[in-house]
Short mmCIF file of C-alpha atoms and ligand atoms in Angstrom, two decimals:
data_model
loop_
_atom_site.label_atom_id
_atom_site.label_comp_id
_atom_site.label_asym_id
_atom_site.label_seq_id
_atom_site.Cartn_x
_atom_site.Cartn_y
_atom_site.Cartn_z
CA UNK A 13 0.00 0.00 0.00
CA UNK A 14 1.41 3.41 -0.98
CA UNK A 15 1.65 6.17 1.57
CA UNK A 16 -1.32 8.06 0.12
CA UNK A 17 -3.45 4.91 -0.14
CA UNK A 18 -2.58 4.09 3.43
CA UNK A 19 -3.53 7.60 4.49
CA UNK A 20 -6.89 7.36 2.69
CA UNK A 21 -7.57 3.98 4.19
CA UNK A 22 -6.85 5.31 7.66
CA UNK A 23 -9.09 8.30 7.02
CA UNK A 24 -12.01 6.12 5.91
CA UNK A 25 -11.37 3.74 8.76
CA UNK A 26 -11.26 6.59 11.27
CA UNK A 27 -14.43 8.15 9.90
CA UNK A 28 -16.25 4.84 10.03
CA UNK A 29 -14.99 3.89 13.44
CA UNK A 30 -15.95 7.30 14.80
CA UNK A 31 -19.59 7.03 13.70
CA UNK A 32 -21.72 6.37 16.77
CA UNK A 33 -24.36 3.73 17.25
CA UNK A 34 -27.73 5.11 18.22
CA UNK A 35 -27.42 3.54 21.66
CA UNK A 36 -24.20 5.49 22.24
CA UNK A 37 -25.69 8.92 21.61
CA UNK A 38 -25.43 11.09 24.72
CA UNK A 39 -26.80 14.61 24.78
CA UNK A 40 -25.38 17.62 26.55
CA UNK A 41 -27.63 20.39 27.85
CA UNK A 42 -25.77 23.68 27.90
CA UNK A 43 -28.85 25.69 27.04
CA UNK A 44 -31.12 24.10 29.65
CA UNK A 45 -28.37 24.69 32.23
CA UNK A 46 -28.60 28.45 31.65
CA UNK A 47 -31.58 28.46 33.95
CA UNK A 48 -35.09 29.71 34.45
CA UNK A 49 -34.67 33.09 32.73
CA UNK A 50 -34.40 31.14 29.49
CA UNK A 51 -37.27 28.68 29.73
CA UNK A 52 -38.82 25.76 31.60
CA UNK A 53 -37.79 22.11 31.93
CA UNK A 54 -40.70 19.91 30.90
CA UNK A 55 -41.20 16.35 29.65
CA UNK A 56 -42.67 15.61 26.21
CA UNK A 57 -46.14 14.07 25.86
CA UNK A 58 -45.45 11.04 23.66
CA UNK A 59 -47.75 9.30 21.17
CA UNK A 60 -49.29 5.96 22.12
CA UNK A 61 -48.76 4.30 18.74
CA UNK A 62 -45.79 5.99 17.07
CA UNK A 63 -44.57 4.96 13.63
CA UNK A 64 -41.45 6.09 11.82
CA UNK A 65 -42.28 8.00 8.65
CA UNK A 66 -38.68 8.75 7.60
CA UNK A 67 -35.21 9.10 9.09
CA UNK A 68 -32.69 11.26 7.28
CA UNK A 69 -29.28 9.59 6.76
CA UNK A 70 -27.67 12.89 5.74
CA UNK A 71 -28.44 14.41 9.15
CA UNK A 72 -27.36 11.25 10.96
CA UNK A 73 -24.00 11.68 9.29
CA UNK A 74 -23.88 15.34 10.26
CA UNK A 75 -24.41 14.32 13.88
CA UNK A 76 -21.68 11.67 13.74
CA UNK A 77 -24.20 8.82 13.94
CA UNK A 78 -23.77 5.80 11.67
CA UNK A 79 -26.27 6.36 8.78
CA UNK A 80 -27.10 2.63 8.91
CA UNK A 81 -28.75 3.36 12.23
CA UNK A 82 -31.59 4.95 10.27
CA UNK A 83 -33.47 1.63 10.37
CA UNK A 84 -33.21 1.12 14.13
CA UNK A 85 -36.74 0.58 15.49
CA UNK A 86 -35.84 2.78 18.47
CA UNK A 87 -36.54 5.86 16.30
CA UNK A 88 -40.29 5.41 16.78
CA UNK A 89 -39.95 6.06 20.52
CA UNK A 90 -37.03 8.50 20.35
CA UNK A 91 -38.79 10.55 17.69
CA UNK A 92 -41.92 11.08 19.80
CA UNK A 93 -40.39 11.53 23.24
CA UNK A 94 -41.56 8.11 24.51
CA UNK A 95 -37.90 7.40 25.13
CA UNK A 96 -35.26 10.05 25.75
CA UNK A 97 -31.70 10.06 24.45
CA UNK A 98 -29.19 9.51 27.24
CA UNK A 99 -28.47 12.81 29.00
CA UNK A 100 -31.49 14.59 27.52
CA UNK A 101 -33.11 17.32 29.63
CA UNK A 102 -36.12 18.51 27.67
CA UNK A 103 -36.56 22.25 27.94
CA UNK A 104 -39.14 24.68 26.51
CA UNK A 105 -37.39 27.89 25.43
CA UNK A 106 -38.98 31.23 26.23
CA UNK A 107 -39.01 33.96 23.60
CA UNK A 108 -41.34 36.68 22.38
CA UNK A 109 -41.37 38.59 19.11
CA UNK A 110 -43.04 40.84 16.59
CA UNK A 111 -45.73 39.06 14.59
CA UNK A 112 -46.89 40.99 11.50
CA UNK A 113 -45.32 44.08 13.03
CA UNK A 114 -47.01 43.79 16.43
CA UNK A 115 -45.19 42.81 19.61
CA UNK A 116 -46.50 39.60 21.21
CA UNK A 117 -45.16 38.96 24.75
CA UNK A 118 -46.71 35.48 25.00
CA UNK A 119 -44.58 33.39 22.68
CA UNK A 120 -42.18 30.54 23.41
CA UNK A 121 -41.80 26.85 22.62
CA UNK A 122 -45.52 26.09 22.79
CA UNK A 123 -45.24 22.72 21.14
CA UNK A 124 -41.55 22.00 20.83
CA UNK A 125 -38.79 21.09 23.25
CA UNK A 126 -35.06 21.39 23.14
CA UNK A 127 -33.90 17.83 23.89
CA UNK A 128 -30.21 18.65 24.22
CA UNK A 129 -27.07 18.95 22.13
CA UNK A 130 -24.72 16.58 20.28
CA UNK A 131 -21.08 17.45 19.66
CA UNK A 132 -19.72 16.27 16.31
CA UNK A 133 -16.47 17.25 14.60
CA UNK A 134 -16.10 20.40 16.66
CA UNK A 135 -19.67 21.61 16.10
CA UNK A 136 -22.49 21.40 18.60
CA UNK A 137 -25.94 20.54 17.22
CA UNK A 138 -29.18 21.12 19.10
CA UNK A 139 -32.02 18.61 18.80
CA UNK A 140 -35.49 20.13 19.03
CA UNK A 141 -38.61 17.96 19.13
CA UNK A 142 -41.52 19.72 17.42
CA UNK A 143 -45.10 18.62 18.21
CA UNK A 144 -44.14 17.27 21.65
CA UNK A 145 -47.19 18.43 23.61
CA UNK A 146 -48.22 21.36 25.76
CA UNK A 147 -45.78 23.59 27.60
CA UNK A 148 -46.24 26.70 29.76
CA UNK A 149 -46.06 28.69 26.50
CA UNK A 150 -48.82 26.85 24.61
CA UNK A 151 -51.50 29.50 25.26
CA UNK A 152 -54.65 28.01 23.65
CA UNK A 153 -52.73 25.62 21.41
CA UNK A 154 -52.79 21.83 21.69
CA UNK A 155 -49.01 21.46 21.65
CA UNK A 156 -49.18 19.26 18.58
CA UNK A 157 -48.07 19.39 14.94
CA UNK A 158 -49.81 17.56 12.11
CA UNK A 159 -48.27 15.13 9.63
CA UNK A 160 -48.85 17.61 6.77
CA UNK A 161 -46.84 20.40 8.42
CA UNK A 162 -43.99 18.15 9.62
CA UNK A 163 -43.58 16.82 6.07
CA UNK A 164 -43.53 20.37 4.73
CA UNK A 165 -40.83 21.36 7.25
CA UNK A 166 -38.84 18.18 6.63
CA UNK A 167 -38.78 18.64 2.86
CA UNK A 168 -38.10 22.37 2.95
CA UNK A 169 -35.15 21.97 5.33
CA UNK A 170 -33.60 19.44 3.00
CA UNK A 171 -34.45 21.49 -0.11
CA UNK A 172 -32.69 24.59 1.21
CA UNK A 173 -29.75 22.47 2.36
CA UNK A 174 -29.58 20.87 -1.10
CA UNK A 175 -29.45 24.33 -2.67
CA UNK A 176 -26.57 25.29 -0.39
CA UNK A 177 -28.64 27.80 1.62
CA UNK A 178 -28.30 27.90 5.41
CA UNK A 179 -31.23 26.16 7.06
CA UNK A 180 -32.20 24.19 10.10
CA UNK A 181 -32.19 20.48 9.24
CA UNK A 182 -34.65 17.68 9.96
CA UNK A 183 -33.57 14.37 11.45
CA UNK A 184 -36.77 12.33 11.43
CA UNK A 185 -40.55 12.33 11.36
CA UNK A 186 -42.63 10.09 13.58
CA UNK A 187 -46.36 9.82 12.91
CA UNK A 188 -49.29 8.64 15.00
CA UNK A 189 -52.98 7.84 14.91
CA UNK A 190 -53.69 10.68 17.34
CA UNK A 191 -56.37 12.99 15.93
CA UNK A 192 -55.42 16.67 15.82
CA UNK A 193 -57.99 19.29 14.87
CA UNK A 194 -57.02 21.96 12.36
CA UNK A 195 -59.34 23.14 9.51
CA UNK A 196 -60.22 19.46 9.44
CA UNK A 197 -59.19 16.52 11.62
CA UNK A 198 -55.66 15.37 10.82
CA UNK A 199 -53.16 13.13 12.60
CA UNK A 200 -50.36 14.23 14.91
CA UNK A 201 -46.69 13.86 14.03
CA UNK A 202 -43.38 15.01 15.49
CA UNK A 203 -40.19 16.13 13.84
CA UNK A 204 -36.71 16.43 15.30
CA UNK A 205 -35.25 19.69 14.07
CA UNK A 206 -31.47 20.09 14.16
CA UNK A 207 -29.59 23.40 14.23
CA UNK A 208 -26.44 24.84 15.75
CA UNK A 209 -28.71 27.26 17.56
CA UNK A 210 -32.44 27.65 18.12
CA UNK A 211 -31.98 31.17 19.46
CA UNK A 212 -34.24 33.61 17.63
CA UNK A 213 -34.33 37.42 17.49
CA UNK A 214 -37.30 37.01 19.84
CA UNK A 215 -35.12 35.55 22.61
CA UNK A 216 -33.34 38.90 22.88
CA UNK A 217 -36.58 40.86 22.62
CA UNK A 218 -38.06 38.88 25.54
CA UNK A 219 -35.15 39.56 27.89
CA UNK A 220 -35.02 43.23 26.86
CA UNK A 221 -38.73 43.98 27.24
CA UNK A 222 -38.92 42.15 30.58
CA UNK A 223 -35.83 44.09 31.74
CA UNK A 224 -33.78 40.96 32.52
CA UNK A 225 -30.57 42.67 31.52
CA UNK A 226 -28.21 40.25 33.25
CA UNK A 227 -29.74 37.33 31.37
CA UNK A 228 -29.65 39.37 28.15
CA UNK A 229 -25.96 39.99 28.71
CA UNK A 230 -25.43 36.26 29.33
CA UNK A 231 -27.21 35.31 26.10
CA UNK A 232 -25.18 37.82 24.08
CA UNK A 233 -22.01 36.33 25.60
CA UNK A 234 -23.07 32.76 24.82
CA UNK A 235 -23.82 33.47 21.16
CA UNK A 236 -20.62 35.50 20.76
CA UNK A 237 -18.51 32.77 22.33
CA UNK A 238 -19.98 30.09 20.10
CA UNK A 239 -20.20 31.87 16.77
CA UNK A 240 -18.16 35.07 16.62
CA UNK A 241 -14.41 34.58 16.91
CA UNK A 242 -12.47 37.39 18.56
CA UNK A 243 -15.26 38.52 20.90
CA UNK A 244 -14.00 36.68 23.97
CA UNK A 245 -13.20 39.09 26.79
CA UNK A 246 -14.95 42.06 25.15
CA UNK A 247 -17.20 44.31 27.20
CA UNK A 248 -20.91 43.60 26.75
CA UNK A 249 -21.47 46.70 24.59
CA UNK A 250 -18.78 45.61 22.15
CA UNK A 251 -20.14 42.08 22.12
CA UNK A 252 -23.68 43.27 21.43
CA UNK A 253 -22.38 45.38 18.55
CA UNK A 254 -20.40 42.47 17.13
CA UNK A 255 -23.49 40.30 17.42
CA UNK A 256 -25.67 42.76 15.50
CA UNK A 257 -23.01 43.08 12.82
CA UNK A 258 -22.76 39.28 12.55
CA UNK A 259 -26.51 38.66 12.40
CA UNK A 260 -27.05 41.51 9.95
CA UNK A 261 -24.47 40.06 7.58
CA UNK A 262 -25.77 36.49 7.87
CA UNK A 263 -29.40 37.59 7.43
CA UNK A 264 -28.49 39.72 4.41
CA UNK A 265 -26.70 36.82 2.75
CA UNK A 266 -29.62 34.55 3.57
CA UNK A 267 -32.33 36.74 2.08
CA UNK A 268 -30.21 37.33 -1.05
CA UNK A 269 -30.01 33.56 -1.44
CA UNK A 270 -33.80 33.18 -1.03
CA UNK A 271 -34.45 35.83 -3.67
CA UNK A 272 -32.09 34.11 -6.09
CA UNK A 273 -33.82 30.72 -5.87
CA UNK A 274 -37.38 32.06 -5.63
CA UNK A 275 -38.04 31.02 -2.03
CA UNK A 276 -40.80 32.84 -0.15
CA UNK A 277 -40.70 32.17 3.60
CA UNK A 278 -44.25 33.34 4.23
CA UNK A 279 -44.09 34.37 7.92
CA UNK A 280 -41.03 36.49 8.61
CA UNK A 281 -41.92 37.39 12.18
CA UNK A 282 -39.00 38.11 14.52
CA UNK A 283 -39.69 34.86 16.39
CA UNK A 284 -39.02 33.02 13.13
CA UNK A 285 -35.62 34.66 12.57
CA UNK A 286 -32.54 32.69 13.57
CA UNK A 287 -29.74 34.64 15.26
CA UNK A 288 -27.17 32.69 13.20
CA UNK A 289 -28.94 33.29 9.88
CA UNK A 290 -30.49 29.89 9.19
CA UNK A 291 -33.77 29.61 7.35
CA UNK A 292 -35.98 28.90 10.34
CA UNK A 293 -39.57 27.78 11.04
CA UNK A 294 -41.24 26.53 7.92
CA UNK A 295 -44.94 27.34 7.70
CA UNK A 296 -46.79 28.48 4.58
CA UNK A 297 -43.58 28.90 2.52
CA UNK A 298 -43.42 28.43 -1.24
CA UNK A 299 -40.92 28.21 -4.04
CA UNK A 300 -42.14 30.32 -6.94
CA UNK A 301 -43.49 28.46 -9.91
CA UNK A 302 -44.20 31.29 -12.42
CA UNK A 303 -41.97 34.25 -11.64
CA UNK A 304 -44.13 36.74 -9.79
CA UNK A 305 -42.34 39.11 -7.39
CA UNK A 306 -45.65 40.15 -5.80
CA UNK A 307 -46.43 36.55 -4.83
CA UNK A 308 -47.93 36.08 -1.33
CA UNK A 309 -47.88 32.49 -0.16
CA UNK A 310 -49.73 32.81 3.14
CA UNK A 311 -53.42 33.31 2.47
CA UNK A 312 -53.92 35.14 5.77
CA UNK A 313 -51.27 37.76 4.85
CA UNK A 314 -53.88 40.20 3.53
CA UNK A 315 -51.59 43.21 3.15
CA UNK A 316 -48.76 41.30 1.51
CA UNK A 317 -46.34 42.21 4.29
CA UNK A 318 -44.41 39.01 3.55
CA UNK A 319 -44.78 38.98 -0.26
CA UNK A 320 -41.76 37.60 -2.10
CA UNK A 321 -40.35 40.99 -3.15
CA UNK A 322 -40.85 42.42 0.36
CA UNK A 323 -38.51 39.93 2.01
CA UNK A 324 -35.28 41.99 2.05
CA UNK A 325 -37.13 45.00 3.51
CA UNK A 326 -38.85 42.87 6.11
CA UNK A 327 -35.65 41.17 7.18
CA UNK A 328 -34.16 44.63 7.72
CA UNK A 329 -37.26 45.59 9.73
CA UNK A 330 -36.64 42.51 11.89
CA UNK A 331 -32.98 43.44 12.34
CA UNK A 332 -34.15 46.84 13.59
CA UNK A 333 -36.27 45.05 16.19
CA UNK A 334 -33.20 43.05 17.23
CA UNK A 335 -31.13 46.24 17.36
CA UNK A 336 -33.75 47.77 19.64
CA UNK A 337 -33.36 44.85 22.06
CA UNK A 338 -29.58 45.38 22.03
CA UNK A 339 -29.95 49.12 22.68
CA UNK A 340 -29.71 48.26 26.37
CA UNK A 341 -25.94 48.04 25.78
CA UNK A 342 -25.16 49.90 22.54
CA UNK A 343 -25.73 53.50 21.46
CA UNK A 344 -28.08 54.32 18.61
CA UNK A 345 -25.35 55.52 16.23
CA UNK A 346 -23.36 52.32 16.56
CA UNK A 347 -26.53 50.22 16.05
CA UNK A 348 -27.41 52.21 12.95
CA UNK A 349 -23.92 51.74 11.57
CA UNK A 350 -24.21 47.94 11.98
CA UNK A 351 -27.53 47.92 10.14
CA UNK A 352 -26.17 50.07 7.32
CA UNK A 353 -24.19 47.14 5.96
CA UNK A 354 -27.43 45.25 5.27
CA UNK A 355 -28.36 46.76 1.91
CA UNK A 356 -24.89 46.58 0.34
CA UNK A 357 -24.45 42.96 1.45
CA UNK A 358 -27.85 41.96 0.04
CA UNK A 359 -27.14 43.70 -3.26
CA UNK A 360 -23.68 42.22 -3.63
CA UNK A 361 -24.70 38.70 -2.61
CA UNK A 362 -27.78 38.75 -4.85
CA UNK A 363 -25.81 40.11 -7.82
CA UNK A 364 -23.19 37.42 -7.36
CA UNK A 365 -25.76 34.65 -7.26
CA UNK A 366 -27.66 35.97 -10.27
CA UNK A 367 -24.44 36.36 -12.28
CA UNK A 368 -23.69 32.71 -11.53
CA UNK A 369 -27.21 31.71 -12.62
CA UNK A 370 -26.61 33.55 -15.90
CA UNK A 371 -23.20 31.91 -16.32
CA UNK A 372 -21.27 35.18 -16.03
CA UNK A 373 -17.87 34.81 -14.42
CA UNK A 374 -16.73 38.35 -15.05
CA UNK A 375 -18.35 41.34 -13.48
CA UNK A 376 -19.61 44.15 -15.73
CA UNK A 377 -21.63 47.29 -15.06
CA UNK A 378 -24.49 46.25 -17.31
CA UNK A 379 -25.04 42.87 -15.64
CA UNK A 380 -27.65 44.10 -13.23
CA UNK A 381 -29.70 45.64 -16.04
CA UNK A 382 -29.38 42.44 -18.09
CA UNK A 383 -30.69 40.47 -15.13
CA UNK A 384 -33.59 42.78 -14.30
CA UNK A 385 -34.63 42.89 -17.98
CA UNK A 386 -34.83 39.12 -17.93
CA UNK A 387 -36.82 39.04 -14.70
CA UNK A 388 -39.33 41.51 -16.13
CA UNK A 389 -39.64 39.31 -19.19
CA UNK A 390 -40.18 36.19 -17.08
CA UNK A 391 -42.83 37.98 -15.04
CA UNK A 392 -44.83 39.31 -17.97
CA UNK A 393 -44.28 36.22 -20.10
CA UNK A 394 -45.49 34.06 -17.16
CA UNK A 395 -42.45 31.82 -17.24
CA UNK A 396 -41.60 29.25 -14.62
CA UNK A 397 -38.60 30.69 -12.76
CA UNK A 398 -36.57 27.53 -12.13
CA UNK A 399 -37.39 25.80 -15.41
CA UNK A 400 -36.31 28.88 -17.33
CA UNK A 401 -32.88 29.11 -15.68
CA UNK A 402 -32.35 25.36 -16.04
CA UNK A 403 -33.18 25.62 -19.74
CA UNK A 404 -30.84 28.63 -20.05
CA UNK A 405 -28.09 26.42 -18.63
CA UNK A 406 -28.50 24.22 -21.73
CA UNK A 407 -28.67 27.17 -24.16
CA UNK A 408 -25.89 27.38 -26.76
CA UNK A 409 -26.98 30.32 -28.87
CA UNK A 410 -29.32 28.26 -31.07
CA UNK A 411 -32.02 29.92 -33.24
CA UNK A 412 -34.86 29.59 -32.85
CA UNK A 413 -34.34 29.24 -29.11
CA UNK A 414 -37.25 26.82 -28.98
CA UNK A 415 -36.57 25.33 -25.55
CA UNK A 416 -36.70 28.83 -24.04
CA UNK A 417 -39.63 30.02 -26.16
CA UNK A 418 -41.69 27.12 -24.88
CA UNK A 419 -41.47 28.52 -21.37
CA UNK A 420 -42.89 31.98 -22.18
CA UNK A 421 -46.24 33.10 -23.56
CA UNK A 422 -45.97 33.50 -27.39
CA UNK A 423 -46.66 37.25 -27.02
CA UNK A 424 -43.22 37.54 -25.40
CA UNK A 425 -41.13 35.46 -27.81
CA UNK A 426 -39.78 38.40 -29.78
CA UNK A 427 -38.87 40.28 -26.59
CA UNK A 428 -37.03 37.17 -25.45
CA UNK A 429 -35.12 37.04 -28.74
CA UNK A 430 -34.04 40.63 -28.23
CA UNK A 431 -32.87 39.83 -24.73
CA UNK A 432 -30.98 36.78 -26.02
CA UNK A 433 -29.13 39.03 -28.47
CA UNK A 434 -27.93 41.18 -25.58
CA UNK A 435 -27.05 38.05 -23.65
CA UNK A 436 -25.11 36.53 -26.57
CA UNK A 437 -23.12 39.76 -26.95
CA UNK A 438 -22.38 39.78 -23.24
CA UNK A 439 -21.20 36.16 -23.40
CA UNK A 440 -18.64 37.00 -26.08
CA UNK A 441 -16.75 38.96 -23.40
CA UNK A 442 -16.47 35.86 -21.15
CA UNK A 443 -13.36 33.69 -21.31
CA UNK A 444 -14.90 30.29 -20.58
CA UNK A 445 -16.31 28.30 -23.50
CA UNK A 446 -19.97 27.39 -23.80
CA UNK A 447 -19.46 23.86 -22.49
CA UNK A 448 -17.73 25.11 -19.36
CA UNK A 449 -20.41 27.72 -18.92
CA UNK A 450 -23.22 25.19 -19.34
CA UNK A 451 -21.64 22.96 -16.69
CA UNK A 452 -21.19 25.84 -14.27
CA UNK A 453 -24.79 26.94 -14.80
CA UNK A 454 -26.13 23.42 -14.27
CA UNK A 455 -24.45 23.40 -10.87
CA UNK A 456 -26.33 26.50 -9.68
CA UNK A 457 -29.69 26.24 -11.48
CA UNK A 458 -31.56 23.34 -9.88
CA UNK A 459 -33.55 20.80 -11.85
CA UNK A 460 -35.56 19.69 -8.82
CA UNK A 461 -37.48 22.25 -6.79
CA UNK A 462 -39.80 21.75 -3.85
CA UNK A 463 -42.94 22.88 -5.60
CA UNK A 464 -46.15 23.06 -3.62
CA UNK A 465 -47.93 20.61 -5.88
CA UNK A 466 -45.15 18.05 -5.25
CA UNK A 467 -45.28 18.59 -1.49
CA UNK A 468 -49.05 18.16 -1.69
CA UNK A 469 -48.74 14.91 -3.65
CA UNK A 470 -46.25 13.49 -1.15
CA UNK A 471 -48.40 14.57 1.81
CA UNK A 472 -51.50 12.93 0.38
CA UNK A 473 -49.60 9.66 -0.20
CA UNK A 474 -48.20 9.77 3.34
CA UNK A 475 -51.65 10.42 4.78
CA UNK A 476 -52.68 7.22 2.99
CA UNK A 477 -49.75 5.36 4.57
CA UNK A 478 -47.36 5.40 1.59
CA UNK A 479 -44.05 7.04 2.54
CA UNK A 480 -42.08 6.13 -0.60
CA UNK A 481 -42.88 9.34 -2.51
CA UNK A 482 -41.71 11.35 0.52
CA UNK A 483 -38.38 9.51 0.62
CA UNK A 484 -37.91 9.86 -3.15
CA UNK A 485 -38.55 13.60 -3.06
CA UNK A 486 -36.30 14.05 -0.02
CA UNK A 487 -33.45 12.37 -1.90
CA UNK A 488 -33.99 14.44 -5.05
CA UNK A 489 -34.04 17.67 -3.08
CA UNK A 490 -30.79 16.74 -1.37
CA UNK A 491 -29.07 16.71 -4.79
CA UNK A 492 -31.23 19.02 -6.91
CA UNK A 493 -28.59 19.86 -9.52
CA UNK A 494 -28.04 16.26 -10.66
CA UNK A 495 -30.00 14.94 -13.64
CA UNK A 496 -31.58 11.80 -12.07
CA UNK A 497 -32.95 10.85 -15.54
CA UNK A 498 -35.16 8.12 -14.06
CA UNK A 499 -36.94 10.74 -11.93
CA UNK A 500 -37.69 13.24 -14.71
CA UNK A 501 -41.37 13.47 -13.79
CA UNK A 502 -40.46 15.15 -10.48
CA UNK A 503 -38.88 18.02 -12.44
CA UNK A 504 -42.07 18.93 -14.31
CA UNK A 505 -43.86 22.26 -14.17
CA UNK A 506 -47.01 22.15 -12.07
CA UNK A 507 -50.36 21.56 -13.70
CA UNK A 508 -52.56 24.71 -13.66
CA UNK A 509 -54.48 23.24 -10.73
CA UNK A 510 -51.21 22.81 -8.82
CA UNK A 511 -50.20 26.47 -9.04
CA UNK A 512 -51.13 28.75 -6.17
CA UNK A 513 -52.39 26.10 -3.80
CA UNK A 514 -53.65 28.23 -0.88
CA UNK A 515 -51.51 27.75 2.21
CA UNK A 516 -52.66 28.56 5.69
CA UNK A 517 -50.67 29.16 8.84
CA UNK A 518 -52.32 26.16 10.50
CA UNK A 519 -49.75 23.55 11.27
P1 AMP B 137 -45.41 29.44 14.69
O1 AMP B 137 -46.63 29.92 13.98
O2 AMP B 137 -45.19 27.96 14.58
O3 AMP B 137 -44.20 30.22 14.38
O4 AMP B 137 -45.73 29.66 16.25
C1 AMP B 137 -46.05 30.90 16.84
C2 AMP B 137 -46.27 30.71 18.31
O5 AMP B 137 -47.40 29.87 18.56
C3 AMP B 137 -45.11 30.05 19.06
O6 AMP B 137 -45.05 30.59 20.35
C4 AMP B 137 -45.51 28.60 19.08
O7 AMP B 137 -44.93 27.90 20.13
C5 AMP B 137 -47.02 28.70 19.27
N1 AMP B 137 -47.74 27.57 18.69
C6 AMP B 137 -47.95 27.31 17.38
N2 AMP B 137 -48.70 26.21 17.22
C7 AMP B 137 -48.98 25.74 18.46
C8 AMP B 137 -49.72 24.64 18.97
N3 AMP B 137 -50.34 23.78 18.16
N4 AMP B 137 -49.78 24.49 20.29
C9 AMP B 137 -49.18 25.35 21.13
N5 AMP B 137 -48.47 26.41 20.72
C10 AMP B 137 -48.37 26.61 19.39
MG1 MG B 138 -42.44 30.20 14.86
#
């Protein structure tokens, strides 16, 4: 065996031998140990007849657990709180937040519990069981989640991850025969959400508005220590400023990424905003089918506060709410300065992503105009956003550009041809050849998108006891840029009836 072969063998061997068995998993509980200012210890209310719907091998791997452990029957009990992981100390986190612009002091983990944390390869992952029963923060809620909403969260987490966009992840779904009343009677399910932190903007707002400044200082210190190098030993004011700078940058990059893939979150309240910039709390989200910047996915969002094109502005609004909570320790001018980086970071990150989608390696002044011309054309020509960019990744200057024409209303074909002439001229100033460009574009323009009609199809199958479509879609979304020729049907545009499926907040 050569030296390099030996090294590789040792690496593989080490990786394999390090993967834990499920029975070896032991949780830590740093967050629960922070004490009563931060929440309440409480046991989950398990299901009587739990059944595993799916376990996600990709997240097992992330946690350092052997992916083969996905089939262990223990998941049914672990995934519904009937059995706890070793060391687990279930804890309902307290937070508040601004919902649709109005402060609500009564929020918190009303149906989810932090189970504890797993350390893997130098990162610490929190496990959060959603749908686990009532807590002191349930208000009038039943503490449950339904199968439909857990599947939507599960798929969306993996879709965003597959697209390379920061998101919480989903480890498993466990279903039950327990009836749960929403618009109709559904069945209860639980999901284990995984993230490096479940701290939301609303955690800071709670401690600020209840004047628990020592606890607020502690939380700022904890997040700085874990996520912002160089803040150790700083005074609290400096730490709070560093935190706002960090979260502003992460949130700006996140929303730029959403805009570039056509993801509408749907409920961007401050309690649904992650302090580390993960996509967080999946409710009535949607990926755009036809490109429509005014799209509102949540049918109870009557004013369009959270419409697709409003997202950058609303994220900045939320950052202002966070800044207000940090004003206990930082002056207004310094807070304002931190927030001022938001717009430039969004613009730069969005421009970079859109240039990549268009296959432009070089940066030119006219690129932004080229891109916005195209978006206008897609909007008025009622083109499917993702299908268009995927087709553009196969474009080689052919005339007529039939594959692209097919995606727009005929009334817009000549406008598209004009745009393609500009695009062709722009491409002549690139150095890569068309094959290289096509390959690069295929790696950023996904073939498989979590469309609402697909989610609906998978949910209906699962409600009838068939979980195969769910597993197939989960796998496709985890590698959405690959061709998967045998799965072509999952890449289709929605039928007319599958566009604009109304989505409610009920979950
Ligand atoms: P969400 O709409 O999931 O972001 O939740 C908003 C607030 O309502 C949070 O404080 C949740 O804990 C709480 N909540 C949502 N659904 C339920 C439920 N079924 N039972 C108890 N609390 C809930
Ligand atoms: Mg929420």
